[in-house]
Amino acid sequence: MEPHFLSIIIKNLGKSYNVAILKDINLEVPQNQILGIIGKSGAGKSTLLRCLNGLEQPTTGTITIDNQLFTGVSDKERRRIQHKIGNVFQSVNLLSRLTALENVMFPLKLFKGNSKDIHSQALKLLHLVGLNGKENAYPSQLSGGQAQRVAIARALMGDVSLLLCDEFTSALDFETSLEILELLRDLNKRLGVTIILITHDMAIVREICDEVCVLEAGQIVEKNDITSILLHPQHTVTKSLIRHLITKDLPHHLQEKLNKTPTDKCFALLRLFFSSKAAGDPIIASIVKTYDVPINILLGSLDHIRETAFGSLIVSIPFELEKITNIMKDLDQRSVSAEILGYFPQSGGHSWNS
Amino acid sequence: MEQLVLHSFLETLFMVTASMFFGTAIGIFLAFLLVLTKPSGLWPKPWISQSLGVFLNAFRSIPFIILIILMIPFTRFWVGTSIGTAAATLPLTFAASLLIARIIEDALNTTSKGLIEVGKALGASNLQIIFKIQLREALPLIVSGLTTVSINIIGFSAMAGTVGGGGLGDLAIRYGYQRYDFTLLVLIVIILIIIVQCVQMTGNFLEAKLKK
Ligand SMILES: Nc1ncnc2c1ncn2[C@@H]1O[C@H](COP(=O)(O)OP(=O)(O)OP(=O)(O)O)[C@@H](O)[C@H]1O
Ligand SMILES: [Mg+2]
């Protein structure tokens, strides 16, 4: 991989219909990267991707793909660049009257007519996506996952250097999604394809993305590598999006009992994040010892992002302002981030836990 | 009598085949125009699609028998006479093109927006999208639509007797009905049923072959 070779450069991109949908987007995607775009529904993720594949024209700004200007150019020039972009859409959209193999060959047949090379590349790609023996099956004879694989193979036909995926796993079960993601990562490594992927599913982001870009109300509010995004989310949207992934939340009926402010005799509920460094140390034990507090573990989970292990715990500690402040400082020094979720009245505070 | 029936059969065959052939050609052209120029089409020109739509609907709501009469001046101009099989073929062709235009338009419109976007994102031109995606996907529907129109046109061709167009329908009215030749009437009805059956079966067969 050539260092610093940028697959995509987006400068001051804006898109409006009647209202502004995308505002001043600036983004650079290095070649070979897998970039995830996340954000709430209506944030403008699909619109951004449709600007990248040429289905929409940006209102302002420029897009450069593989060092060639993609916006404001002639139809002919745009089409030439489009040949290097593969698209996997949410709905599979195969041609129903063509076989799996013919569907994969379709993009090149559209432009170059018949040739042996097209046939052999299509065959190779079909095998790469694990569809040996299904070459002559029609889309109606394929399962959803198989059809999506055909669509991926089709997207990779020709010399595609950029693959754009918009929520293509949402119709698939998680197992199948994982298999397909595995495949994408493999293609990314083997063929050096840059991949941009939109998804609602943080578990998918965690599995595959190198970097994540968070879109909110048409703007990029955060962009970072996957580990930082998951362990140290900055923007509230990012936090709320990843909370479901990393932490198990308190059951709803307990959350309702939580007070925002401490009462006379109460427990403080803390959420602790561990990253791989800290996960090995006996932190809880040493806190218990140092501060002489009974720490009660209510919920916990251990997880992995790529090779980094991390965990989250929800614990309760009898509330004493000074002690809690010191404990939080101490935790911070051990690179465990702690956050107070709320306060429980002491009566019955522990009863549900035994 | 066999001579008479055979002759009429051939006349019907001629009228139906010729009007279906030219009707399909004109119908395809009109359908493409409608699909391309609709507001969400690949070449949006709403004033074309809308005025064409109004024109098609207006003429489709005219009963065929009236259409024949309305068209007499045109028929005279084009064919030289308003009487005879060739003259009857003109209004039949006109009616067929109207029906076929709508049927092919509907069939082309069933192509999902997503599939069209697949083509656009590949950098395909409008013509490539219409021919290599929409037409390809719509083929089974178009065939079944053409089958239905053929059967309609067989029915219409019977009315062509009004302008002395000949054909089986004409024979049935002139000999069977007006001269009380009941046997002939039944014979013609049976022949018509067989023709319609054959057309339907061929259509179904082709459609099944095209559909995957
Ligand atoms: N063709 C259009 N005309 C007008 N408004 C549009 C159009 N397409 C999208 N929008 C608006 O742009 C906004 C962003 O849409 P977009 O599809 O990009 O969201 P998204 O982030 O992909 O959401 P989701 O996660 O639900 O797919 C929405 O408010 C939508 O209503
Ligand atoms: Mg979307």
mmCIF file with all atom_site columns, C-alpha atoms and ligand atoms in Angstrom, chain A residues 42 44-47 90 166-167 198 200, ligand 2:
data_model
loop_
_atom_site.group_PDB
_atom_site.id
_atom_site.type_symbol
_atom_site.label_atom_id
_atom_site.label_alt_id
_atom_site.label_comp_id
_atom_site.label_asym_id
_atom_site.label_entity_id
_atom_site.label_seq_id
_atom_site.pdbx_PDB_ins_code
_atom_site.Cartn_x
_atom_site.Cartn_y
_atom_site.Cartn_z
_atom_site.occupancy
_atom_site.B_iso_or_equiv
_atom_site.pdbx_formal_charge
_atom_site.auth_seq_id
_atom_site.auth_comp_id
_atom_site.auth_asym_id
_atom_site.auth_atom_id
_atom_site.pdbx_PDB_model_num
ATOM   1  C  CA . GLY A 1 42  ? -32.053 11.149 8.578  1.00 0.00 ? 42  GLY A CA 1
ATOM   2  C  CA . GLY A 1 44  ? -27.636 12.401 5.700  1.00 0.00 ? 44  GLY A CA 1
ATOM   3  C  CA . LYS A 1 45  ? -25.544 9.234  5.437  1.00 0.00 ? 45  LYS A CA 1
ATOM   4  C  CA . SER A 1 46  ? -27.194 7.894  2.304  1.00 0.00 ? 46  SER A CA 1
ATOM   5  C  CA . THR A 1 47  ? -27.173 11.333 0.715  1.00 0.00 ? 47  THR A CA 1
ATOM   6  C  CA . GLN A 1 90  ? -29.644 -2.188 0.787  1.00 0.00 ? 90  GLN A CA 1
ATOM   7  C  CA . ASP A 1 166 ? -25.331 1.391  2.227  1.00 0.00 ? 166 ASP A CA 1
ATOM   8  C  CA . GLU A 1 167 ? -26.861 -0.730 4.990  1.00 0.00 ? 167 GLU A CA 1
ATOM   9  C  CA . ILE A 1 198 ? -23.005 2.852  6.237  1.00 0.00 ? 198 ILE A CA 1
ATOM   10 C  CA . HIS A 1 200 ? -26.973 1.288  11.952 1.00 0.00 ? 200 HIS A CA 1
HETATM 11 MG MG . MG  C 2 .   ? -29.884 5.832  4.569  1.00 0.00 ? 2   MG  C MG 1
#
